[in-house]
XYZ file of C-alpha atoms in Angstrom:
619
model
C 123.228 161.861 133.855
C 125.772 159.647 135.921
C 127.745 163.096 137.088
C 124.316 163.779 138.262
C 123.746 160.843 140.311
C 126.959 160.857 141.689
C 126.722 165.105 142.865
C 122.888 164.656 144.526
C 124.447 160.821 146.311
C 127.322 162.603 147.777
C 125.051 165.734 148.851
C 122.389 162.952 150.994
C 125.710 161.560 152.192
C 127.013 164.913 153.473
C 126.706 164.697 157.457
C 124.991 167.873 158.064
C 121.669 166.260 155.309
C 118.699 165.365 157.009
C 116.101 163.561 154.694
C 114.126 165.555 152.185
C 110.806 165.738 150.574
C 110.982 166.538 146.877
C 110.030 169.945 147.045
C 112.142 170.518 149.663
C 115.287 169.046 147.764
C 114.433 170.878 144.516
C 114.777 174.030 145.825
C 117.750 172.929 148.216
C 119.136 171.952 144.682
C 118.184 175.099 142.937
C 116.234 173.255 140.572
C 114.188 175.537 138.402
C 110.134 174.524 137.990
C 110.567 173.433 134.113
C 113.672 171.195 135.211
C 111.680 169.605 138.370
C 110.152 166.803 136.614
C 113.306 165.868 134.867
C 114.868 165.259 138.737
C 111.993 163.449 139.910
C 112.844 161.113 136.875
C 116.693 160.649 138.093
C 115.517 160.225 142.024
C 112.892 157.401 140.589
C 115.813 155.854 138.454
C 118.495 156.535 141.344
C 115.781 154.997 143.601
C 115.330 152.040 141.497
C 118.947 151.687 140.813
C 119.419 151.473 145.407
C 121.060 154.655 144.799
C 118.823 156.489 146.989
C 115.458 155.355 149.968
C 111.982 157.038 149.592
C 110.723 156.574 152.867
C 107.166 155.960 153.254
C 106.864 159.957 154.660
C 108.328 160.524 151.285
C 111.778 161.570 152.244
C 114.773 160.688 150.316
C 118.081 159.755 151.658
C 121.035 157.223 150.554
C 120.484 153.868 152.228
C 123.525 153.865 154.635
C 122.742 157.410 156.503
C 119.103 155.522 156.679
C 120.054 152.257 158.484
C 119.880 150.574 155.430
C 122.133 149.192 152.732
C 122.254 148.306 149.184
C 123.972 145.690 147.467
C 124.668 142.401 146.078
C 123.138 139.308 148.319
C 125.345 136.388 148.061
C 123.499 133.137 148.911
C 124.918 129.969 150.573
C 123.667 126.549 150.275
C 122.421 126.352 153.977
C 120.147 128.768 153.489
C 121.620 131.948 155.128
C 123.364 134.571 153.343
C 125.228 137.911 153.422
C 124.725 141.256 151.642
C 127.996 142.993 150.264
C 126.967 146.448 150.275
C 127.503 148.818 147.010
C 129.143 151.049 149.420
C 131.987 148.975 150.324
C 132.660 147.953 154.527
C 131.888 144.653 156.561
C 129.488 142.316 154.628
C 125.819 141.742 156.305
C 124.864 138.372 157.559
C 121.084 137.684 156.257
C 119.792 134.645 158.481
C 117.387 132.208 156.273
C 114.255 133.532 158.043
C 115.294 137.033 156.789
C 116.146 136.587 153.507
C 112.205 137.217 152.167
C 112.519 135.900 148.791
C 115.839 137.219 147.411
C 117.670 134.937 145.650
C 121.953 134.650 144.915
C 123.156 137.739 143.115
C 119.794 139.778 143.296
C 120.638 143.751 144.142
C 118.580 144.436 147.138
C 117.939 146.514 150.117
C 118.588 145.406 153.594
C 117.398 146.912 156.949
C 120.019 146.492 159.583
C 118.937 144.977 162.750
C 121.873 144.529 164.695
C 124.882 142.344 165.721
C 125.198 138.539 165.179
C 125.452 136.573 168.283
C 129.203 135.911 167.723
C 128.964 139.671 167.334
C 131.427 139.313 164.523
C 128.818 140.528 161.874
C 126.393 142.705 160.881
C 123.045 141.238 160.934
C 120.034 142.293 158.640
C 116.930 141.957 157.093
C 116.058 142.160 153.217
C 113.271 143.981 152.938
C 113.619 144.767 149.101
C 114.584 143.260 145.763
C 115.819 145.679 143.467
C 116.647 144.066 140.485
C 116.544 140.389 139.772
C 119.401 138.372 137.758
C 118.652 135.092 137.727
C 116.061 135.260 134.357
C 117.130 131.602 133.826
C 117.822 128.855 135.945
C 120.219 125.472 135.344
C 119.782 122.253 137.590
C 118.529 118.501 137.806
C 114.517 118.186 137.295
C 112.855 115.985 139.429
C 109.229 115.069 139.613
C 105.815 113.872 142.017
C 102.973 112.585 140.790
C 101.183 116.305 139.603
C 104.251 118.545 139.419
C 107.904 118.508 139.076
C 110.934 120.552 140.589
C 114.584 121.821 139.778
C 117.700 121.788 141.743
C 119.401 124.199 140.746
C 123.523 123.411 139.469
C 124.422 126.499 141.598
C 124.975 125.642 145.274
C 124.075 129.205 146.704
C 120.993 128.900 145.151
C 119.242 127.017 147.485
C 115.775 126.413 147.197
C 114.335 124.497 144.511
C 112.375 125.303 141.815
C 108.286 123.845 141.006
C 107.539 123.222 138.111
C 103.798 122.858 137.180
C 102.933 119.905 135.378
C 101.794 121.776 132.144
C 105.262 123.054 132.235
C 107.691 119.880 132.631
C 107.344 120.509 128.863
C 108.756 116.302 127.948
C 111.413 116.594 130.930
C 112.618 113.519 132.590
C 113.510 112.609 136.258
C 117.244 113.077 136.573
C 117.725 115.410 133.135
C 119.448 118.284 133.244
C 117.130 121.347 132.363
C 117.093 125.408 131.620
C 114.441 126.576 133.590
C 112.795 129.975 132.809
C 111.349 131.764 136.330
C 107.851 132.312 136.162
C 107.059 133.394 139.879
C 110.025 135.254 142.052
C 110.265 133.336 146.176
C 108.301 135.260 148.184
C 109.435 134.482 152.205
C 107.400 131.427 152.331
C 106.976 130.031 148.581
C 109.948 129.228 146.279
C 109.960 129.852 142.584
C 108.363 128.862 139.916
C 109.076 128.222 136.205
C 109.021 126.338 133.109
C 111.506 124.290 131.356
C 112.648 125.833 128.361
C 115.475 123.730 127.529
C 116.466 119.948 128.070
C 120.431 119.726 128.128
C 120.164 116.315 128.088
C 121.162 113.404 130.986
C 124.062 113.947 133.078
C 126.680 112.077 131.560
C 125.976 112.771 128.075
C 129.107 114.330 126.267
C 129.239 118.082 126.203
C 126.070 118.361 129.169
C 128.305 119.043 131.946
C 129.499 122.000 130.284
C 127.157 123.048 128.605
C 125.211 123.516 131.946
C 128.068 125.736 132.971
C 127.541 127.646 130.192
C 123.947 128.241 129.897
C 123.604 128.816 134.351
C 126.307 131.921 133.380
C 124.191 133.063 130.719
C 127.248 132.764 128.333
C 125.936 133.383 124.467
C 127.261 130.292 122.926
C 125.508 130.658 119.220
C 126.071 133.557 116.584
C 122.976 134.817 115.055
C 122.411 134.360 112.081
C 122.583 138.523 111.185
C 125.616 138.496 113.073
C 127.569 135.527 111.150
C 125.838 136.950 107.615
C 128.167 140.332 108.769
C 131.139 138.182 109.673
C 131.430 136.416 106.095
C 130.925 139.989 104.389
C 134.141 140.781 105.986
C 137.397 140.729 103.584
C 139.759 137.725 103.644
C 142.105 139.651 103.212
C 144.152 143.141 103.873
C 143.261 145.486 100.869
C 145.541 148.623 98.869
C 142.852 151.199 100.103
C 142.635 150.193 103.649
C 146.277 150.894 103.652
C 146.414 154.771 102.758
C 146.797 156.283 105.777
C 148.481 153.945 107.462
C 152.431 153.892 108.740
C 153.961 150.736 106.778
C 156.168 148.324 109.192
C 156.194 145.448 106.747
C 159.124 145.514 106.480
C 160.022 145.543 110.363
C 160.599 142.278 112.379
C 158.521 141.590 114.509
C 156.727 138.221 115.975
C 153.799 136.592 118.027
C 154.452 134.476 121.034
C 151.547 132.880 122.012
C 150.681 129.125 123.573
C 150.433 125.922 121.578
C 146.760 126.017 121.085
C 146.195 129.735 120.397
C 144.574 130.743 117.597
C 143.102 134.350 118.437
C 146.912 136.377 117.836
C 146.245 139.984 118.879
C 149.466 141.199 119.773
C 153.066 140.889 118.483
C 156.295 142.462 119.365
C 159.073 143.890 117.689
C 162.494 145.134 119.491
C 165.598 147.252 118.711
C 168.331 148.617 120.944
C 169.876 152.450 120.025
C 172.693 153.672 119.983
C 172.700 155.441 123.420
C 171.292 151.375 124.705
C 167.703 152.694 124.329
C 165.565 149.797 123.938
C 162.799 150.112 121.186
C 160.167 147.804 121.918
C 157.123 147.955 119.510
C 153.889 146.393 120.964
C 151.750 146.013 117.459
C 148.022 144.802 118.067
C 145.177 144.052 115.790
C 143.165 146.523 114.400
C 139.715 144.958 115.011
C 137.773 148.297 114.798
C 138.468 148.209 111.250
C 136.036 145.621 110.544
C 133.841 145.646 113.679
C 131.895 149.032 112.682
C 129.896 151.249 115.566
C 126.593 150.038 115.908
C 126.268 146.747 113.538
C 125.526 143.012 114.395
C 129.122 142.369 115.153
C 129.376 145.444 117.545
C 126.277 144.680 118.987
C 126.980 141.092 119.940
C 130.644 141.703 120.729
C 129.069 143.772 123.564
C 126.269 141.406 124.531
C 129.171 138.570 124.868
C 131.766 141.277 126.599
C 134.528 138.570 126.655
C 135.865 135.382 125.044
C 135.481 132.116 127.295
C 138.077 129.455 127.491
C 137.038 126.249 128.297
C 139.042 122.427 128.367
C 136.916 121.310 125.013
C 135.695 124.601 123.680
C 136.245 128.048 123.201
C 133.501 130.405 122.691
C 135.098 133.483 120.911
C 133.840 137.135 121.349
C 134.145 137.786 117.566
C 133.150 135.092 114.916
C 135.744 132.860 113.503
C 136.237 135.222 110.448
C 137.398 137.667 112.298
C 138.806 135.826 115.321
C 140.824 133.315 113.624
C 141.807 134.865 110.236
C 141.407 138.641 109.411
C 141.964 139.741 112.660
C 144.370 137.541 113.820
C 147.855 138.917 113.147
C 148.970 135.535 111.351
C 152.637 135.065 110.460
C 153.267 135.772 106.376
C 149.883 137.714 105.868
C 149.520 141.803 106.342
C 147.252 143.146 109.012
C 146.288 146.081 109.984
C 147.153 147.171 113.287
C 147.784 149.784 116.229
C 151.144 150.159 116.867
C 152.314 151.580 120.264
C 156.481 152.489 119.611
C 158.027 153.205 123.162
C 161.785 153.957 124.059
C 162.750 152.683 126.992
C 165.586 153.305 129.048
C 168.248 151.002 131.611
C 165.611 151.713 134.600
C 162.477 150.938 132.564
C 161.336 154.269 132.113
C 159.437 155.309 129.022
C 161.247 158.307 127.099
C 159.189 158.452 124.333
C 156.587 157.701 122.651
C 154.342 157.261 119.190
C 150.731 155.622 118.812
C 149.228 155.375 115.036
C 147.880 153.176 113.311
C 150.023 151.020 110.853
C 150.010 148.119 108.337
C 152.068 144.865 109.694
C 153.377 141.288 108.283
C 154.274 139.291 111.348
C 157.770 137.596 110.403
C 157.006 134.074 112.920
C 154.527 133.035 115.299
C 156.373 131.623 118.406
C 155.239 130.144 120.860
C 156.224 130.200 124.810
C 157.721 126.546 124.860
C 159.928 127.619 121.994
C 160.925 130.961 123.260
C 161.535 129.497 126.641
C 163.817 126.519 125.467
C 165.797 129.011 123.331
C 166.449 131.434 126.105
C 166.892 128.970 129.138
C 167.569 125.577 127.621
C 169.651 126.177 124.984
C 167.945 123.765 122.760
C 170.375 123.594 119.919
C 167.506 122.629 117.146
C 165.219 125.367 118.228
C 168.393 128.171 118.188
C 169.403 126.962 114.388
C 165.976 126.480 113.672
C 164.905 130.568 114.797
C 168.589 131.881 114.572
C 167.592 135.160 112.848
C 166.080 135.671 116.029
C 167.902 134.920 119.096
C 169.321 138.588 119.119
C 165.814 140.024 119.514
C 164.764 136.984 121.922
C 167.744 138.120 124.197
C 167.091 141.893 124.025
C 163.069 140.670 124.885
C 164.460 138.662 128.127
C 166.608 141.631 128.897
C 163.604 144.411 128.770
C 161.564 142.473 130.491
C 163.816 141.940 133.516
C 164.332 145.765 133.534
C 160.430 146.296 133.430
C 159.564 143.451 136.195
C 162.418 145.203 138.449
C 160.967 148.379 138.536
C 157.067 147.149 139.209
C 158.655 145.364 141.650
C 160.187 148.844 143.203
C 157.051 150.768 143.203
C 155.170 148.251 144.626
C 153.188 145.884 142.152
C 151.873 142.646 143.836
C 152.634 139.385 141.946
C 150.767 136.003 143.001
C 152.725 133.187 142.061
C 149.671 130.866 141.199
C 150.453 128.196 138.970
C 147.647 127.707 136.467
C 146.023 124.617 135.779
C 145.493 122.821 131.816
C 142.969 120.099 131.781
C 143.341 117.575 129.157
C 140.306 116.704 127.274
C 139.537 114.133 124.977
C 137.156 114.262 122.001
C 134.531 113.327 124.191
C 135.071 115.778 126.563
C 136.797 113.387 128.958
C 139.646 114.634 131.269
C 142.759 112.169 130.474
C 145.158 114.531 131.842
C 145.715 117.957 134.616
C 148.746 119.880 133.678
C 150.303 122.075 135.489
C 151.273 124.904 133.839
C 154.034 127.157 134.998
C 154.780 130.795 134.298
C 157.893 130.859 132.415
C 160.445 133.595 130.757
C 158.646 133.641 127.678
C 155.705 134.345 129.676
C 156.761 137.535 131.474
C 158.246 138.875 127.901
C 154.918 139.440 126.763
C 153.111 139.757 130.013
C 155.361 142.713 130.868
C 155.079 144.389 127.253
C 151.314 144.100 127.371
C 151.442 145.762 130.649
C 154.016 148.690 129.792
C 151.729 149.285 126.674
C 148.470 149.504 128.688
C 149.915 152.067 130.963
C 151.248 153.912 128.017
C 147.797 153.900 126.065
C 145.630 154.900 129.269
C 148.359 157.680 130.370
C 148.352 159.106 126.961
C 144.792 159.242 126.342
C 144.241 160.506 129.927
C 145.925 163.390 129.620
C 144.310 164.461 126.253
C 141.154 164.540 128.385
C 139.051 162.251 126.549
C 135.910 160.100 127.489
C 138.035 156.578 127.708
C 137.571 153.099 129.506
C 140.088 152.658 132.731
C 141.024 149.121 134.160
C 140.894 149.984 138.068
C 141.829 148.658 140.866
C 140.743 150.580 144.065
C 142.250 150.017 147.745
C 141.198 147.532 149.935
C 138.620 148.314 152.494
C 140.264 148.989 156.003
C 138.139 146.696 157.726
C 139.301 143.996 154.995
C 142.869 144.503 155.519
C 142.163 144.525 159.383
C 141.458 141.035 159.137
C 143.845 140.216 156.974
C 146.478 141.169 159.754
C 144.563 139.252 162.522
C 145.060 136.237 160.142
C 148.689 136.880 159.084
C 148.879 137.538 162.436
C 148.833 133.632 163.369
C 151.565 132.499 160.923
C 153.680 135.014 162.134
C 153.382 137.881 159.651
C 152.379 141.540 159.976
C 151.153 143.523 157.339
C 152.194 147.355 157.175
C 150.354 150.386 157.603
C 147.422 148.290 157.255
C 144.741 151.070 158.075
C 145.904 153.029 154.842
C 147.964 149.687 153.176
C 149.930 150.512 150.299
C 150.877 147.730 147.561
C 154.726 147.810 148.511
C 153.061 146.295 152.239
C 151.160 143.658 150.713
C 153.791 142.611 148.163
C 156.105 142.709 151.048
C 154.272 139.538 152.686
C 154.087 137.528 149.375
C 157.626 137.837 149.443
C 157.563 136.656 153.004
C 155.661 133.579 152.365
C 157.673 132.637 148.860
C 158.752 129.050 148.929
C 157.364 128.461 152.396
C 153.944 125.730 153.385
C 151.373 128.491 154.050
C 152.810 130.606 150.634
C 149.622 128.745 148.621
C 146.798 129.955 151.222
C 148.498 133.287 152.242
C 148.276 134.170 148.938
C 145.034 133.436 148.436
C 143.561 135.143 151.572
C 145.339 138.051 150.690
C 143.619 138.004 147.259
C 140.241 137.112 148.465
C 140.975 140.608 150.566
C 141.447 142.701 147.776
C 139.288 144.650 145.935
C 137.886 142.967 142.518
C 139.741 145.300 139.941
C 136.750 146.512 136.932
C 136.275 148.461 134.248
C 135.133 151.998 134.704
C 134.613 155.526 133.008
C 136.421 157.341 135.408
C 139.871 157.042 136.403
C 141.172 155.592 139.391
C 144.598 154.148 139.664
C 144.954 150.461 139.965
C 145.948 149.651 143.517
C 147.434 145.627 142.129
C 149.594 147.184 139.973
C 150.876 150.288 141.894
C 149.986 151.756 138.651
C 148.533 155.432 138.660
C 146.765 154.322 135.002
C 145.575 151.810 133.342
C 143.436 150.461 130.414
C 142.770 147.407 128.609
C 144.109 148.012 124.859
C 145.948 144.773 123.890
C 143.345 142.335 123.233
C 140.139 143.808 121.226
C 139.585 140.463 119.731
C 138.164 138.824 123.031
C 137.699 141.744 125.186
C 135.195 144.687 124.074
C 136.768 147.316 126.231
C 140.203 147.117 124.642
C 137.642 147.325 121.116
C 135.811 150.109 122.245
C 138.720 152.303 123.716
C 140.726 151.621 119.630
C 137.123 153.083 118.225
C 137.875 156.235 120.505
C 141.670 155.771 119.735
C 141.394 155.946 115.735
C 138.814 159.255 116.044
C 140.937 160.871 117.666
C 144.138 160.446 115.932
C 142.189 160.864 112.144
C 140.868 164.040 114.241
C 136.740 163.096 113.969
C 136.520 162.925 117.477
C 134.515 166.123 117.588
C 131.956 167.387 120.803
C 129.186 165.716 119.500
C 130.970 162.374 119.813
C 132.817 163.490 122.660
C 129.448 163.466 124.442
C 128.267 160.564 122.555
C 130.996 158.384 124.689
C 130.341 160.122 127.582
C 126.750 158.935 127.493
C 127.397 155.263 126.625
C 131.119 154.179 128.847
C 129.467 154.215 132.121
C 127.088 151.396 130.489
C 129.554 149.646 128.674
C 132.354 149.568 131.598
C 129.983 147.936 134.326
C 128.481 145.562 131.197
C 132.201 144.734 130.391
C 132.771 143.719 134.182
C 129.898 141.751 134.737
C 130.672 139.904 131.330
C 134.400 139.264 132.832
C 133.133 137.862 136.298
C 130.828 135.686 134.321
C 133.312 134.666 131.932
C 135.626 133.659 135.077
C 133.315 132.208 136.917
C 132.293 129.628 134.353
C 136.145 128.701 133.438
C 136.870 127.992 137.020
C 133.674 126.251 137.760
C 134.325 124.048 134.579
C 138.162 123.385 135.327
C 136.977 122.480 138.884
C 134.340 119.918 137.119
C 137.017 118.220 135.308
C 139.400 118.002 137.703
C 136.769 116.341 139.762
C 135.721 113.990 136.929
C 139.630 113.025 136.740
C 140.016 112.363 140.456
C 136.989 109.800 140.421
């Protein structure tokens, strides 16, 4: 069905196509007569979709050959906004007159109408919604005499809501409320809806983000079904689920995690050969195990997409059963696990490899602050303390050096950012901001993860099996133009920007290191970029200078890296036959662009709710 869309979109796109009438494209098509009302049902669902424009004369064409676009309207709170179109290129500028009752994130249709009067833009009409996201609404309520009204939390949401009174439903003036759209704007009228949850008064402990949560539509409560499944599930590894399985009990390995962490879905084990090989053993939790195709766990695990990490909260992917304690490759217990055995040689390069699935006992669970202050402090307490260990701590540092050096030589872009820990206490109250800097320990496991993930996605690639890629596709030229007009005024040039290649851009974060302007360079750069997603299809992933990629090392908070082990373990018990070969094919399409909107969602929310607290500290 999607290789179907995507053939008849690139034919309208072809510049010899002149807009069709159905007939006219069925036969151009070679469509036979029983097949012709199965592609009228794709061009109404590719039509619907903003795939393809039905003209009123009845001719279909794709909406940028049409002067037209599809895409994504992004609101701001003034009242104008733009449209970033589906097909990539130089955003449209939507003045408030023009926007006709599209609100933030809606998929619509836009009808160019010309320049701006800076001429720097794109200007354009909306003369379509095509699908509608915002369901439910989060904001203040407010109220007059015979109705009542929302402001929404979200600035680029800018109108506000009314609320009749029969639907104020016990709100009060200044509560924060979950409002349920009734009525969609029209160009003259805003929304309507009803209150369908009070969140309580601003203030309150936990209503500031729980606001967050609920405005990102972030499922923050198990079902019942769900958590019935989720107890079911054994405490504990059994003989039978063994069989099968290679046994590395008896290998050393550990977790090195932060402080607070309580999900563990990786660990790491390390050997050097004879010939100064290194052995490095990436060894994460077999979720898939226990999270069967199709069941209340599965089900929600997709729905959720993502774990979300917030100051006073985290709201898991996978119940706490599973999260925190089957699934979590605890130090002393066995687990059962994927194991990913690579040999690696003095310039980082991957001589071999083995992938199966395996039965583990993790020997400690470190965490970065140790493994930093054994490695670059010295700390004489922590070195007697983990002594049996140092050896394979070094060897770690070493690989990971070796591993950094050579994404560094093919180009991989690394942004220096700092991240931020807020402080909560058990009120929710910020009491402290943290700054929390990337260390050694840090880049040990950050570079393993990322030498794994190449190694999965490569392997699996090549078998030529339906699979999930992480992507990251180049920037738009017009982007990157920009970007050099910019750079341009600090003194900076970017190379080759028309056809940029990651070496160029990693090139100027170099430049900038250390300097003022490194903080907003950086960021310009990465607000330039494309946003990297999941998808069905290969692609390389442009951040990385990596040719492919997947998401494999955490299946307890992401559902990709779940879904890709499900495909993973058919295929290496050898059930991954045609008719499930086509039953992936028909359901990753879904489940990548799901998985993506899940992440921005997720992301979204964390930095909106670290921003909120660092506010609520400053004042």
């Amino acid at each position: 069905m999607e290789e179907r869309k995507k053939r008849i979109s690139a034919f309208m796109r072809e510049r010899a196509y002149k807009p069709l009438k159905f007939e006219e494209l069925a036969v151009v098509l070679d469509v036979p007569e029983n097949e012709r009302n199965d592609l009228k049902n794709l061009l109404d669902e590719m039509e619907a979709e903003g795939l393809i424009i039905k003209t009123r004369k009845e001719r279909y064409g794709v909406p940028e050959r049409m002067g037209l676009a599809a895409g994504r309207f992004q609101g701001n709170e003034k009242g104008f906004g733009f449209v970033l179109p589906d097909s990539g290129g130089e955003d449209i500028f939507i003045p408030a007159n023009s926007i006709n009752g599209a609100m933030h994130g809606d998929r619509v249709i836009a009808r160019l109408t010309g320049k701006t009067h800076s001429g720097r833009h794109q200007e354009g009409e909306i003369i379509n919604v095509i699908e509608r996201v915002n369901k439910t609404i989060v904001g203040k309520f407010d109220h007059g005499e015979h109705f009542g009204f929302v402001t929404p939390d979200h600035s680029r949401l800018s109108g506000d809501i009314f609320i009749p009174r029969e639907f104020i439903n016990g709100a009060k003036k200044g509560q924060k409320v979950v409002v349920e759209i009734t009525k969609w704007p029209e160009k003259n009228r805003n929304a309507e809806g009803r209150i369908i949850e009070i969140l309580g008064n601003e203030g309150e402990k936990g209503v500031d983000v729980m606001s967050i949560i609920r405005a990102y539509g972030i499922p923050y409560e198990f079902p019942e079904e769900v958590l019935k499944e989720a107890r079911a599930v054994p405490r504990s590894v059994k003989e039978e689920d063994i069989k099968n399985r290679r046994d590395l009990r008896s290998l050393r390995m550990v977790t090195i995690d932060g402080e607070d962490a309580r999900d563990l879905d990786d660990a790491v084990s390390i050997e050097k050969l004879p010939d100064g090989t290194y052995r490095l053993g990436v060894h994460i939790a077999d979720v898939t195990h226990y999270v069967k195709e199709g069941s209340a766990l599965d089900k929600e695990a997709l729905k959720r997409g993502t774990s979300v990490y917030f100051p006073d909260r985290v709201i898991p992917m996978l119940p706490k059963e599973l999260s925190n304690n089957i699934c979590s490759l605890n130090a002393g217990t066995d687990r059962l696990a994927f194991s990913v055995m690579m040999d690696v040689d003095l310039q980082g390069n991957v001589k071999d490899h083995d992938i199966f699935e395996s039965v583990i006992n993790v020997n400690e669970r470190m965490t970065y602050t140790a493994v930093y202050k054994i490695l670059e402090e010295d700390d004489a307490e922590l070195k007697e303390r983990y002594k049996d260990y140092i050896d394979d701590f070094e060897k770690m540092k070493a690989l990971a050096l070796i591993l950094k050096e050579k994404r560094r030589r093919r180009g991989a872009v690394d942004f220096d950012f700092d991240e931020t820990k807020v402080i909560v206490d058990d009120d929710g109250k910020t009491i402290d901001i943290k700054r929390y800097k990337m260390t050694i320990a840090n880049n040990i496991i950050e570079e393993f993860m990322l030498l794994c993930n190449e190694v999965v996605s490569e392997h699996f690639y090549w078998i030529g099996i339906p699979f999930v890629y992480r992507i990251h596709e180049d920037p738009d030229p017009e982007k990157m133009e920009n970007l050099n007009m910019i750079l341009a005024h600090f003194g900076y040039r970017l190379k080759g920007y028309r056809d940029v290649h990651p070496k160029a851009i990693q090139e100027v974060v170099s430049q900038v290191k250390g300097k003022p302007e490194e903080k907003a360079i950086n960021m310009i750069i990465l607000r330039s970029l494309q946003k990297a997603r999941y998808s069905d299809t290969h692609d390389w992933h442009f951040g990385l200078a990596a040719e492919y990629y997947s998401h494999f090392t955490s299946p307890i908070r992401r559902y990709p890296d779940l879904i890709i082990h499900r495909i993973m373990k058919e295929q290496i018990s050898g059930k991954l036959d045609e008719e499930r070969i086509e039953h992936y094919k028909g359901i990753l399409h879904e489940i990548a662009i799901k998985s993506s909107e899940r992440e921005r969602a997720a992301q979204d929310a964390e930095r909106d709710c670290i921003e909120l607290k660092k506010a609520e500290f400053m004042t």
